[in-house]
PDB file of C-alpha atoms in Angstrom:
ATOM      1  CA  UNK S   1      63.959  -4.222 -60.591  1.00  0.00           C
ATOM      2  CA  UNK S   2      61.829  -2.611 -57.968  1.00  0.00           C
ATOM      3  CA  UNK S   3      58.720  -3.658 -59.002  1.00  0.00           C
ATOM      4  CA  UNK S   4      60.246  -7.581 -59.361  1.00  0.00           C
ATOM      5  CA  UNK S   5      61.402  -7.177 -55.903  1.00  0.00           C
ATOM      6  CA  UNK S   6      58.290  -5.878 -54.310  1.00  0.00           C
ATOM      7  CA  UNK S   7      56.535  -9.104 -55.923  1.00  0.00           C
ATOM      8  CA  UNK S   8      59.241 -11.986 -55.563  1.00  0.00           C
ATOM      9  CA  UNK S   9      57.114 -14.339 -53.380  1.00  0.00           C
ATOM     10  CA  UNK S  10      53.957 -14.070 -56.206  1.00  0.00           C
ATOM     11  CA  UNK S  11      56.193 -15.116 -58.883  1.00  0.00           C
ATOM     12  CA  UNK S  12      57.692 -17.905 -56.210  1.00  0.00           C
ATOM     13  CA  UNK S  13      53.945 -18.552 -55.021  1.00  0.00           C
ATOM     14  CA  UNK S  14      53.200 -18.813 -58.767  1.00  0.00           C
ATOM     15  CA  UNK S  15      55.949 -20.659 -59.949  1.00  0.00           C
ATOM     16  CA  UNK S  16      55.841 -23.319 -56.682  1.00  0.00           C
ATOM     17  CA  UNK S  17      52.368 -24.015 -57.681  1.00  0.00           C
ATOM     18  CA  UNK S  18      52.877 -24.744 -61.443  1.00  0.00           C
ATOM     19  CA  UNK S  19      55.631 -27.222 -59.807  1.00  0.00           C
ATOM     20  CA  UNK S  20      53.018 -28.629 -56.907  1.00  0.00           C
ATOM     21  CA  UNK S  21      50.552 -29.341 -60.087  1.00  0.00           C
ATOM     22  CA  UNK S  22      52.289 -31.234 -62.167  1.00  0.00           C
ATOM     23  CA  UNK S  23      54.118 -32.960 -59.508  1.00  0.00           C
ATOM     24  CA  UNK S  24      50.365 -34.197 -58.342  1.00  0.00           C
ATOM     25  CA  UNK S  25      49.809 -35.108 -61.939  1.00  0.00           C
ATOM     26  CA  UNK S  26      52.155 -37.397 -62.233  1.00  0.00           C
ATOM     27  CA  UNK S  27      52.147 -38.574 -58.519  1.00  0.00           C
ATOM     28  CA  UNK S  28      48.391 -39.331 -59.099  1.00  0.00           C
ATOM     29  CA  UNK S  29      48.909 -40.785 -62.753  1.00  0.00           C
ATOM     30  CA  UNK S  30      51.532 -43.070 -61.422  1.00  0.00           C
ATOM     31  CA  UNK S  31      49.217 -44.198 -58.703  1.00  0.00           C
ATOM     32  CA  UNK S  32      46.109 -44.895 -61.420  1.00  0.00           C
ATOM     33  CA  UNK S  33      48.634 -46.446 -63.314  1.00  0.00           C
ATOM     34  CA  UNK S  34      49.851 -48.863 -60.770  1.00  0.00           C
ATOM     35  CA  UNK S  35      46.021 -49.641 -59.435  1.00  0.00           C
ATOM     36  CA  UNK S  36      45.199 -50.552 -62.853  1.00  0.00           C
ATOM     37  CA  UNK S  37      47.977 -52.448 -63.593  1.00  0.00           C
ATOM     38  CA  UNK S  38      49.405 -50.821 -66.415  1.00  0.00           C
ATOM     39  CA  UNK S  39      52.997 -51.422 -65.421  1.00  0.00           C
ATOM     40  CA  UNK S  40      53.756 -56.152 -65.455  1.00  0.00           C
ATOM     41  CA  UNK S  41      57.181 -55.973 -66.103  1.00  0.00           C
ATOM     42  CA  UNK S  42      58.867 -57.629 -62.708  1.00  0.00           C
ATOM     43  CA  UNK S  43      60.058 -55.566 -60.113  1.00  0.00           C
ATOM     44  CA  UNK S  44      58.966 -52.325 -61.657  1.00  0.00           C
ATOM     45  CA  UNK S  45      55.474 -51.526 -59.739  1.00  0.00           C
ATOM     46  CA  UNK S  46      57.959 -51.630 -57.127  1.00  0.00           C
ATOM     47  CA  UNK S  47      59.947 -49.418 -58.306  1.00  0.00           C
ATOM     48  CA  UNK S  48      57.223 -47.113 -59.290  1.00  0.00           C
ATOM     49  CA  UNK S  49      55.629 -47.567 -55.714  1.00  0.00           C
ATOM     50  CA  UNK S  50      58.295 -46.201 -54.670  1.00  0.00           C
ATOM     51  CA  UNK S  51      58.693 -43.302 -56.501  1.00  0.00           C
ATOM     52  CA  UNK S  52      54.512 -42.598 -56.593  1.00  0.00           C
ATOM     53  CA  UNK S  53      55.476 -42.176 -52.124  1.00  0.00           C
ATOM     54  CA  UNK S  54      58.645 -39.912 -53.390  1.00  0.00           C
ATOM     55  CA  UNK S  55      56.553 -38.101 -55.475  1.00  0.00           C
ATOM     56  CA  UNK S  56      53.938 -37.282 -53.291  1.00  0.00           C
ATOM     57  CA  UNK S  57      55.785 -36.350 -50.717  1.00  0.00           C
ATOM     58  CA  UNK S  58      57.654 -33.669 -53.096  1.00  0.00           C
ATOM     59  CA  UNK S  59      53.398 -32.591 -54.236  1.00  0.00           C
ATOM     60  CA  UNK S  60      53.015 -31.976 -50.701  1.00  0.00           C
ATOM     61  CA  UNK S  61      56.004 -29.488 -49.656  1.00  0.00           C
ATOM     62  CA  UNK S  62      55.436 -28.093 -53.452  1.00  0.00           C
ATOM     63  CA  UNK S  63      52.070 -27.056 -52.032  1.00  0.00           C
ATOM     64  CA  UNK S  64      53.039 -25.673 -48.738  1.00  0.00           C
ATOM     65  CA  UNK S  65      55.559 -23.456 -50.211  1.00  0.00           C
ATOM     66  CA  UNK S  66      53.075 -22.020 -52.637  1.00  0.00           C
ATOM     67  CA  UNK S  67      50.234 -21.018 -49.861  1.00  0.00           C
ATOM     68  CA  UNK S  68      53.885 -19.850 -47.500  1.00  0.00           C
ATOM     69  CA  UNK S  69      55.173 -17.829 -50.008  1.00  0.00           C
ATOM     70  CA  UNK S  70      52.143 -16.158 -50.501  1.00  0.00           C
ATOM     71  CA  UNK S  71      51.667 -14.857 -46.876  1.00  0.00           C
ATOM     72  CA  UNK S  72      54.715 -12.678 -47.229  1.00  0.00           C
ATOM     73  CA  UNK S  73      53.489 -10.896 -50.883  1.00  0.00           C
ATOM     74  CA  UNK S  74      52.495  -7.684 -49.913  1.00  0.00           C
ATOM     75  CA  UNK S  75      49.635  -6.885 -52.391  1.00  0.00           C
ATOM     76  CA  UNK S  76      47.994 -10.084 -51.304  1.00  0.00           C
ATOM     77  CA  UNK S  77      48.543 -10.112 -47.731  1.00  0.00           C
ATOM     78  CA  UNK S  78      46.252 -13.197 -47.073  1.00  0.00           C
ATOM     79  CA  UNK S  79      47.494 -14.047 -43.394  1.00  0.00           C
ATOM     80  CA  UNK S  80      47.935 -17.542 -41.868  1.00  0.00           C
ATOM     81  CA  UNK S  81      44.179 -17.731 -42.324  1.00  0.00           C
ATOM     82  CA  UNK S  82      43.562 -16.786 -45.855  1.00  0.00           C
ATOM     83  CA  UNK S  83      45.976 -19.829 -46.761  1.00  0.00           C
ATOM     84  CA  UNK S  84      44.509 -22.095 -44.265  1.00  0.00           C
ATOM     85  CA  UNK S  85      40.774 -21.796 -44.414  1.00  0.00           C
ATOM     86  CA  UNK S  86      38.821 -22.198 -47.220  1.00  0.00           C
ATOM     87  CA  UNK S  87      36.512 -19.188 -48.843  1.00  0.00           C
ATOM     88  CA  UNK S  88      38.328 -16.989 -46.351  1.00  0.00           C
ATOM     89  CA  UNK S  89      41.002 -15.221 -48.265  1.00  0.00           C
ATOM     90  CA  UNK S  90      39.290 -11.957 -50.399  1.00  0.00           C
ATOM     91  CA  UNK S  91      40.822 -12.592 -54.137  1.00  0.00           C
ATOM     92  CA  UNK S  92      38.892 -15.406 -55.867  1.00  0.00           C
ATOM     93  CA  UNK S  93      37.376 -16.547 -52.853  1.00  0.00           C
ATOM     94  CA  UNK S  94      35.618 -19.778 -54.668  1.00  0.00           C
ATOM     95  CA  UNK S  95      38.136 -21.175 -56.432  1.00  0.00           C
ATOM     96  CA  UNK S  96      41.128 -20.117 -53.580  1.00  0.00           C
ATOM     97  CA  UNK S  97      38.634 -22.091 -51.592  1.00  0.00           C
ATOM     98  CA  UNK S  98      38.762 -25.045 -53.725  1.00  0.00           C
ATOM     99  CA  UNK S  99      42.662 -25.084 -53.755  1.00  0.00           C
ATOM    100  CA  UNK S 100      43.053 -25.074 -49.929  1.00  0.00           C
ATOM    101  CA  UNK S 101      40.256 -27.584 -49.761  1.00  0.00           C
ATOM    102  CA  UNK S 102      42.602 -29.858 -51.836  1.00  0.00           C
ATOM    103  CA  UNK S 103      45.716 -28.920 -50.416  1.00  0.00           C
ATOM    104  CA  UNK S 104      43.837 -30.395 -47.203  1.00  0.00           C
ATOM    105  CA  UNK S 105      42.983 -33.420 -49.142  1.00  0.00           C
ATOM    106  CA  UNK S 106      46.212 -34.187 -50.697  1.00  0.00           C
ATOM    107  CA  UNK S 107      47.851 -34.021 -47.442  1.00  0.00           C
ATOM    108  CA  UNK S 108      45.111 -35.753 -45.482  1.00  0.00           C
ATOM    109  CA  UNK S 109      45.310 -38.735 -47.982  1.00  0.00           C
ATOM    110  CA  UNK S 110      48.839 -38.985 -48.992  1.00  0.00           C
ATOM    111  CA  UNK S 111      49.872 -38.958 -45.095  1.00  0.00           C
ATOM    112  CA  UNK S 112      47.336 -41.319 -44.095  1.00  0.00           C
ATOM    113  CA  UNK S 113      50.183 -43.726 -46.213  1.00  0.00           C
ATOM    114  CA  UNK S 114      51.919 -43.617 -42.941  1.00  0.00           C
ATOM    115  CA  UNK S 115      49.271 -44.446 -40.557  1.00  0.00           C
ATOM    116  CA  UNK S 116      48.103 -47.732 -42.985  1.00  0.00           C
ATOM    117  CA  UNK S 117      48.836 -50.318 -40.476  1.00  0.00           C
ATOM    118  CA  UNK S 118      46.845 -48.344 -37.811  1.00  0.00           C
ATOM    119  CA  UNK S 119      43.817 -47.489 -40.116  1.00  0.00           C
ATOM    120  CA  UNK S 120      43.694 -50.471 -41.707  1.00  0.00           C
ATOM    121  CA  UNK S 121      44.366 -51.276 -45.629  1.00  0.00           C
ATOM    122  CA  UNK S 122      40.855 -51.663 -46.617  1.00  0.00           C
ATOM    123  CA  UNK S 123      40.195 -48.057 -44.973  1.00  0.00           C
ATOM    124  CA  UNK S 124      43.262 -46.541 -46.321  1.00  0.00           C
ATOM    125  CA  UNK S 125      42.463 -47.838 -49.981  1.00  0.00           C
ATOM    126  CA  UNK S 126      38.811 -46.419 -50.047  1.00  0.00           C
ATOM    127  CA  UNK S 127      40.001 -43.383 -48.707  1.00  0.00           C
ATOM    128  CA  UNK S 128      43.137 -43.535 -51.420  1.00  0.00           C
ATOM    129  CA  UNK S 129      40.555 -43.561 -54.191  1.00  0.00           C
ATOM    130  CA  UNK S 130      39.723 -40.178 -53.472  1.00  0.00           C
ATOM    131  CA  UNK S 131      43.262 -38.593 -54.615  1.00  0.00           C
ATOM    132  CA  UNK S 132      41.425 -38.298 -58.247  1.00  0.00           C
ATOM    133  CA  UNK S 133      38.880 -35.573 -56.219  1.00  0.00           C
ATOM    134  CA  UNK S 134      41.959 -34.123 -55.366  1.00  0.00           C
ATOM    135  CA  UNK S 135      43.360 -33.638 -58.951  1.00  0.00           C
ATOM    136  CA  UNK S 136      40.204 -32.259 -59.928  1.00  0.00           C
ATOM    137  CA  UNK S 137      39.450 -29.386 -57.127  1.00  0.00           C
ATOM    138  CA  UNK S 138      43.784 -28.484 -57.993  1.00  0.00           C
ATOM    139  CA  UNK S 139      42.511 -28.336 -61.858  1.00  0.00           C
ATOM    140  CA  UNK S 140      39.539 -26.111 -60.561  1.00  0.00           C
ATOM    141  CA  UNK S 141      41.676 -24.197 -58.782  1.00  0.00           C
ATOM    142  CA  UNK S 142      44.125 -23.235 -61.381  1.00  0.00           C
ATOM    143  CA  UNK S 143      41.452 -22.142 -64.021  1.00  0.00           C
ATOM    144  CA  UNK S 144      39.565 -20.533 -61.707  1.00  0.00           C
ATOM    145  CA  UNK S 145      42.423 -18.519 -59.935  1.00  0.00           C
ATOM    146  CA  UNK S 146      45.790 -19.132 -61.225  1.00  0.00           C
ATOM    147  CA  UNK S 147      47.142 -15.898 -62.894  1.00  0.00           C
ATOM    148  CA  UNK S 148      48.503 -18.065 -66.217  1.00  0.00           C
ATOM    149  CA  UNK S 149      45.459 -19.681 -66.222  1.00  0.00           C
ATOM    150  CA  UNK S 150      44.395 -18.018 -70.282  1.00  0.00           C
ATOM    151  CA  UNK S 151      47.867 -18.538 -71.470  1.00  0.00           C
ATOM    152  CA  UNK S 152      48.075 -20.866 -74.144  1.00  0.00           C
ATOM    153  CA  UNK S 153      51.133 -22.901 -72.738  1.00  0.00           C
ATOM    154  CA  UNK S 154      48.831 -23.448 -69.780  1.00  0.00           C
ATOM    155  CA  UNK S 155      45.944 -24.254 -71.302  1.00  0.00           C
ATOM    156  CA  UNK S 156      48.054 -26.944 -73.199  1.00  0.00           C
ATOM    157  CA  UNK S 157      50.345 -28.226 -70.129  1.00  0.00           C
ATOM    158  CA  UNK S 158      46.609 -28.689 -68.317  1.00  0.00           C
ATOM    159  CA  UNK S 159      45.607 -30.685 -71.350  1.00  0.00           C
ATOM    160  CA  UNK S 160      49.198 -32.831 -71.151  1.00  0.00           C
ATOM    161  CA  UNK S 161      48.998 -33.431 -67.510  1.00  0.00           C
ATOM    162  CA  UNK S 162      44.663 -34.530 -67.509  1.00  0.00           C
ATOM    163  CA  UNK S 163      44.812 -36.418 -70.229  1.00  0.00           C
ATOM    164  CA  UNK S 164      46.763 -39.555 -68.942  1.00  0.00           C
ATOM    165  CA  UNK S 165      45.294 -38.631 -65.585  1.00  0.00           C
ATOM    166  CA  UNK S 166      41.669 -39.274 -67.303  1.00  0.00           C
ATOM    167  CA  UNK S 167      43.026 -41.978 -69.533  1.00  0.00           C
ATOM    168  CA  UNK S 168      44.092 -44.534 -66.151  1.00  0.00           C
ATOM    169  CA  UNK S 169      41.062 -43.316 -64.400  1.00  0.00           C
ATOM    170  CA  UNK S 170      38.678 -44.899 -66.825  1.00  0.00           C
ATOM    171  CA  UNK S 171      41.114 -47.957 -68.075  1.00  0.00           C
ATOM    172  CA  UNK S 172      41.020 -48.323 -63.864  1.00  0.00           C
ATOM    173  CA  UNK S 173      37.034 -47.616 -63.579  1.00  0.00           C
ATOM    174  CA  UNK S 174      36.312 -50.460 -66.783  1.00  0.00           C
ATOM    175  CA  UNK S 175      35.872 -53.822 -66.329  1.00  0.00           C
ATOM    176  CA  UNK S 176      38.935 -55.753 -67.395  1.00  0.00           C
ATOM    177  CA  UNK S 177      40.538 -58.877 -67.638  1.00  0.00           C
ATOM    178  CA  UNK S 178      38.519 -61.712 -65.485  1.00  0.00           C
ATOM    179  CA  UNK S 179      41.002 -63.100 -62.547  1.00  0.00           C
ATOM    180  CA  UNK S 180      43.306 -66.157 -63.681  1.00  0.00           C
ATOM    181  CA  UNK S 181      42.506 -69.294 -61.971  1.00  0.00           C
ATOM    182  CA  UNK S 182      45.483 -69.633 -59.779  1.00  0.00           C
ATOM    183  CA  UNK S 183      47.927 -72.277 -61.129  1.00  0.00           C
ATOM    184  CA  UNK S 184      48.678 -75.491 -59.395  1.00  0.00           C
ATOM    185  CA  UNK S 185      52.100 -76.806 -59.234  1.00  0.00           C
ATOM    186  CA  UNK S 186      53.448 -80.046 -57.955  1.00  0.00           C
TER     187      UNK S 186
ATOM    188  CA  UNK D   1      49.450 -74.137 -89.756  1.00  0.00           C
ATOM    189  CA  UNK D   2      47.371 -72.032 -89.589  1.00  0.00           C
ATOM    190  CA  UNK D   3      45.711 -74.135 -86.888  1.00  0.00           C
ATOM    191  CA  UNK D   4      48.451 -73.610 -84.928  1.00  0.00           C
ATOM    192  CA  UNK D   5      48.652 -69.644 -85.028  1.00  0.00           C
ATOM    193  CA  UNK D   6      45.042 -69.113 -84.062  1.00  0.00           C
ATOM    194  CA  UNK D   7      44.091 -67.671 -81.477  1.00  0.00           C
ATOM    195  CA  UNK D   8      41.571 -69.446 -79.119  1.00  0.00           C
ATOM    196  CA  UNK D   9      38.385 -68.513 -78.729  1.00  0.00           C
ATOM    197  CA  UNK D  10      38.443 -68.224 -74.588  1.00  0.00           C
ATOM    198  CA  UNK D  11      41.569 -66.148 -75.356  1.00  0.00           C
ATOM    199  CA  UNK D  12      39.922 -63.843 -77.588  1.00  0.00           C
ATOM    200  CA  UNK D  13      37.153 -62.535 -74.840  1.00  0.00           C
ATOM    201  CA  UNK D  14      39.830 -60.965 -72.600  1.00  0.00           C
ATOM    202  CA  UNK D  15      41.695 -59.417 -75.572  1.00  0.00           C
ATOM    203  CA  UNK D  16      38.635 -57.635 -76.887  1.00  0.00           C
ATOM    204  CA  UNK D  17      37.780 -56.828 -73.409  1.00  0.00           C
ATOM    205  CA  UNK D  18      41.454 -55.118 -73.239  1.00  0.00           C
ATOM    206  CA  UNK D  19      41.684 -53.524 -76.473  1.00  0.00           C
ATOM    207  CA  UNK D  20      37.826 -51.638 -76.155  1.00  0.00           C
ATOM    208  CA  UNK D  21      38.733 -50.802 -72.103  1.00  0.00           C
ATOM    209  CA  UNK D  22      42.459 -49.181 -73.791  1.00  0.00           C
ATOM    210  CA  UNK D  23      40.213 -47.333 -76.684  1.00  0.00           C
ATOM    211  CA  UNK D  24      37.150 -46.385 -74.427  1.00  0.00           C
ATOM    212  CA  UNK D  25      40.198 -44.944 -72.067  1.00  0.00           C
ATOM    213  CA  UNK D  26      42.106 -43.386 -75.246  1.00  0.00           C
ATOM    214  CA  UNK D  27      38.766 -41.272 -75.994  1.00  0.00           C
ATOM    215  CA  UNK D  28      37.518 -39.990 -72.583  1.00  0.00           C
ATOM    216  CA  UNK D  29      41.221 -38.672 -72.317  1.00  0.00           C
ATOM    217  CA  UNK D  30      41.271 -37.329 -75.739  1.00  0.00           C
ATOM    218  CA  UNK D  31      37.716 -35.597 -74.866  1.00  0.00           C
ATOM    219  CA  UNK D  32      38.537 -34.313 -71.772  1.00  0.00           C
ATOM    220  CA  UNK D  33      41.547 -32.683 -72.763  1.00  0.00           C
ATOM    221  CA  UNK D  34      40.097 -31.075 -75.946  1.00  0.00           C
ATOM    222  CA  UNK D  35      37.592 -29.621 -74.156  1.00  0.00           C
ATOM    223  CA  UNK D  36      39.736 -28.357 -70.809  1.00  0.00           C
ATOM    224  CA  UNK D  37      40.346 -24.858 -73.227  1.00  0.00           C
ATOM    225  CA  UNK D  38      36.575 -24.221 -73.426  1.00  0.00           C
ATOM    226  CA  UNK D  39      36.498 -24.791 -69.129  1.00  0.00           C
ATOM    227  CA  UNK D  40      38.594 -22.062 -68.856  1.00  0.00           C
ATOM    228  CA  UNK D  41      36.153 -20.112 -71.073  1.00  0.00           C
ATOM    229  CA  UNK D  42      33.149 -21.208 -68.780  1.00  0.00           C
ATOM    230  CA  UNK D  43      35.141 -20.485 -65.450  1.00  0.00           C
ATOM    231  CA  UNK D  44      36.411 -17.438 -66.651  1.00  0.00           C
ATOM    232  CA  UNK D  45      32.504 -16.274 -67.471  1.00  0.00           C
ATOM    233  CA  UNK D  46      31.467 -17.737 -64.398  1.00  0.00           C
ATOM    234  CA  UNK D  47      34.112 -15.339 -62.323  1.00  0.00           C
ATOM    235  CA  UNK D  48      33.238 -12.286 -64.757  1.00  0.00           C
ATOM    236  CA  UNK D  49      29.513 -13.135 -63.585  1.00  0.00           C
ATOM    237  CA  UNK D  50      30.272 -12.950 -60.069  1.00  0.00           C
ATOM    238  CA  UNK D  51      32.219 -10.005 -60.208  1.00  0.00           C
ATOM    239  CA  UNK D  52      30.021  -8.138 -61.859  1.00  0.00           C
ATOM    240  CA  UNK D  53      32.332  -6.408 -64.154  1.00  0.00           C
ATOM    241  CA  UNK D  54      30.948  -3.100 -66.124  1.00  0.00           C
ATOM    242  CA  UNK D  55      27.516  -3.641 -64.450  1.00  0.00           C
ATOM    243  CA  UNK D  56      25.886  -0.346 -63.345  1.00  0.00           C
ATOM    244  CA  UNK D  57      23.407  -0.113 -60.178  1.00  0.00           C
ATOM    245  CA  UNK D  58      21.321   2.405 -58.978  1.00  0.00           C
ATOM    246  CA  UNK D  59      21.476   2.803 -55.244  1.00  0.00           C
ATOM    247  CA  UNK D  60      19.379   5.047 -53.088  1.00  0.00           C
ATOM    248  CA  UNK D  61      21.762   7.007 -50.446  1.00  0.00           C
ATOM    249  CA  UNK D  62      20.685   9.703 -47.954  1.00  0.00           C
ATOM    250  CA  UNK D  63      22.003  12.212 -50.490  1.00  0.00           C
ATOM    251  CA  UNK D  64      19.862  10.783 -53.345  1.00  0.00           C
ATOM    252  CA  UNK D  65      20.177   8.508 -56.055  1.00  0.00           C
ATOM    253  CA  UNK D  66      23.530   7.416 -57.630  1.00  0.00           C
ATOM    254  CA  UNK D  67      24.548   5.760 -60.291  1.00  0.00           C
ATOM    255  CA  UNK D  68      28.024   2.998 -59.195  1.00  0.00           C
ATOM    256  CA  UNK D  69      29.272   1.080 -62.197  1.00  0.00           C
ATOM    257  CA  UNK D  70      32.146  -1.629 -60.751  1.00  0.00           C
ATOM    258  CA  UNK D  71      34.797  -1.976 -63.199  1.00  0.00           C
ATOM    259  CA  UNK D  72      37.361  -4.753 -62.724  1.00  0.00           C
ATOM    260  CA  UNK D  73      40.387  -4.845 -64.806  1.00  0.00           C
ATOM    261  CA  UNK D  74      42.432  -7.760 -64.705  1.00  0.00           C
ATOM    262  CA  UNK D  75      46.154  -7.726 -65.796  1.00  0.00           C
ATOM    263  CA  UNK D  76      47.760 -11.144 -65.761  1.00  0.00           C
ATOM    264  CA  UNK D  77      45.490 -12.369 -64.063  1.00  0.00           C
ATOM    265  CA  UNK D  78      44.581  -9.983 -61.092  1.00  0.00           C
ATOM    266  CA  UNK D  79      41.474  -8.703 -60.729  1.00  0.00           C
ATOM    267  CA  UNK D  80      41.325  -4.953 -59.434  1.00  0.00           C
ATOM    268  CA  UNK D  81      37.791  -3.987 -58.932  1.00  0.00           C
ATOM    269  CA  UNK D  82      37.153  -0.053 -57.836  1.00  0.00           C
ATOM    270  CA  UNK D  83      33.478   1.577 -58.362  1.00  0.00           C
ATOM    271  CA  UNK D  84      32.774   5.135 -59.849  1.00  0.00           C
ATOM    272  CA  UNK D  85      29.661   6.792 -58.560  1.00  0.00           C
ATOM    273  CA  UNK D  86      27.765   9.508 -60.523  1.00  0.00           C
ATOM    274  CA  UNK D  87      24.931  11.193 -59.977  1.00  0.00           C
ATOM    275  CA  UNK D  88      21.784   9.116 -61.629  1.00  0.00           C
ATOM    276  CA  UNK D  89      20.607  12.034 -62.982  1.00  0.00           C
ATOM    277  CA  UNK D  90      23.078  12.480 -65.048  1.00  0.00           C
ATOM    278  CA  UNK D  91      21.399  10.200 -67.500  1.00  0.00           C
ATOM    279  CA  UNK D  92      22.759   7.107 -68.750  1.00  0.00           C
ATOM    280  CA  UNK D  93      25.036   8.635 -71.914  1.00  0.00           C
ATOM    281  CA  UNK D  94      27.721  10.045 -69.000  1.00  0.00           C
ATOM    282  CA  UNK D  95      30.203   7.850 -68.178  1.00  0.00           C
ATOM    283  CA  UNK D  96      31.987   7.681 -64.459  1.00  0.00           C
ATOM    284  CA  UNK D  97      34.603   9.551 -63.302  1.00  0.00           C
ATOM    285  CA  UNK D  98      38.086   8.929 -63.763  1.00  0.00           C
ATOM    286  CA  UNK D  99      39.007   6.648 -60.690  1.00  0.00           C
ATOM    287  CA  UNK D 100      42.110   5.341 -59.784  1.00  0.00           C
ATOM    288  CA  UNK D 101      42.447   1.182 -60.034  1.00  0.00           C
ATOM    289  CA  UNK D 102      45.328  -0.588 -58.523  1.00  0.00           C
ATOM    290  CA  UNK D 103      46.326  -4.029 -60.793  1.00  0.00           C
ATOM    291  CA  UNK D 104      49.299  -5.778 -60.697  1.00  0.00           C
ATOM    292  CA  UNK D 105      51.324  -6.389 -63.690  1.00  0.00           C
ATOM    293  CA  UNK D 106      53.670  -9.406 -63.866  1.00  0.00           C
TER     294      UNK D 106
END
C-alpha cells in the first residue's frame, strides 16, 4: 500500500498520458478524415467537426494533467521546468524532450482554432497541417520514454491508433477525385 | 441491357483513381503498423546506446587508474544507472563491487 501511495501521481502521470494519446489519435484521425473527405453523408462532417474541437480540447487537458501530475512524484521530481522545457528534465532527456515539444505543438495548433478569424484561414490551415508532426513526436515520445512502452498491449494499441492515423494521411496526401464542374440550375 | 448497366468510360477514371488512392492508403497503414514493434526495438537500442549500459571505462584519477563499469537496470521501464569503480589493476576477470541501485517497480 505504501509503496502505491508513495507513487500515485506516476501511475496518474502514466495513466493520463495513455488517455492524452489516444485521445490525439482519434482527435487527429477525425481531422484527416474530415480533410479528406471520408465522411459525405449530410450533416455529419458537422457533426464530426464538432466533436474533432471536443476532442481536442479533452487531448489538451489530458496532456497537462500528465506533465502536472508528474511534478508532485517524488522519485521524479522534475520541477515546473523539467515539464516545461524541452531536453531539460534528467530521465530520458531526448525523447521527454520530444513529448514537451509536442505538447507545445498540440496546444499551439489546436488553440490557434480560436484565433482563426484573426490569423486568417489560409494561415490557420497551413499551420493545421502540422497536427500529423504532432502525432508523430507523441508516438516518439511514448517508445522512447513511456514506461509500458515493451508491453505487448502497447505495442498493439500503438499499432491500432497509427494505423488509421497513416491510412487518412496518405488517402489525404494522394491525388483524388478531379473537382465536379459545378451544376447549373434554372 | 447490358448497355444500360455499363459504366461510362469518363466515370471509370475517378473510380480507379479512388479505389488505388483507398488501397495505396490500406498498405502504408498496414506497413507502418507492422513495423511500429520493430521501432520500439530500434529506440530501445538507440537509448541502451546512449546510456551506455554494462560499458566499462578506464579513467585516470589523481589516485591512479580505475576501472567504472555503468550499469543501468531498468524495471518497468525506469532506468537506474549507478557506476562501480575498481581498481584497473585488478585485471579485467574481477567484476565491480556490490553497489546499491535505486529502480522503481510498478
Amino acid at each position: 500500500m505504501g509503496h502505491t501511495s508513495q507513487h500515485i501521481f506516476w501511475f496518474a502521470s502514466r495513466a493520463t498520458g495513455i488517455i492524452a494519446m489516444i485521445s490525439l489519435a482519434a482527435s487527429v484521425a477525425l481531422g484527416l478524415a474530415m480533410s479528406a473527405r471520408l465522411a459525405r453523408r449530410p450533416g455529419f462532417p458537422a457533426k464530426l467537426r464538432h466533436f474533432h474541437e471536443s476532442l481536442t480540447l479533452v487531448t489538451l487537458g489530458l496532456i497537462v494533467a500528465h506533465g502536472g501530475l508528474l511534478l508532485f512524484d517524488s522519485w521524479l521530481r522534475p520541477g515546473v521546468a523539467g515539464i516545461t522545457l524541452p531536453f531539460s528534465l534528467h530521465y530520458r532527456p531526448v525523447f521527454t524532450g520530444i513529448g514537451i515539444i509536442a505538447g507545445w505543438l498540440a496546444a499551439i495548433l489546436g488553440l490557434s482554432f480560436y484565433i482563426r478569424k484573426r490569423i486568417g484561414a489560409r494561415t490557420w490551415r497551413f499551420m493545421h497541417r502540422f497536427t500529423v508532426v504532432v502525432y508523430c513526436l507523441a508516438l516518439g515520445h511514448v517508445l522512447g520514454s513511456g514506461t509500458d512502452a515493451h508491453s505487448p498491449w502497447m505495442i498493439v494499441l500503438l499499432s491500432a491508433l497509427t494505423a488509421p492515423i497513416v491510412f487518412a494521411f496518405t488517402y489525404r496526401v494522394l491525388p483524388g477525385e478531379p473537382p465536379r464542374p459545378a451544376v447549373v440550375t434554372g | 441491357m447490358s448497355e444500360q448497366t455499363a459504366t461510362p468510360p469518363a466515370a471509370r477514371v475517378p473510380r480507379r483513381r479512388s479505389l488505388y488512392r483507398t488501397v495505396l492508403s490500406l498498405a502504408a497503414a498496414a506497413i507502418v503498423a507492422a513495423s511500429l514493434p520493430f521501432s520500439v526495438v530500434y529506440v530501445d537500442a538507440l537509448s541502451k546506446h546512449s546510456a551506455g549500459v554494462g560499458t566499462t571505462r578506464i579513467v585516470h584519477s589523481a589516485s591512479g587508474q580505475r576501472r567504472v563499469t555503468v550499469i543501468s537496470t531498468r524495471t518497468s521501464g525506469s532506468l537506474a544507472t549507478t557506476s562501480g569503480v575498481t581498481p584497473a589493476a585488478a585485471g579485467p576477470a574481477t567484476s565491480t563491487s556490490p553497489v546499491s541501485v535505486t529502480t522503481r517497480s510498478s
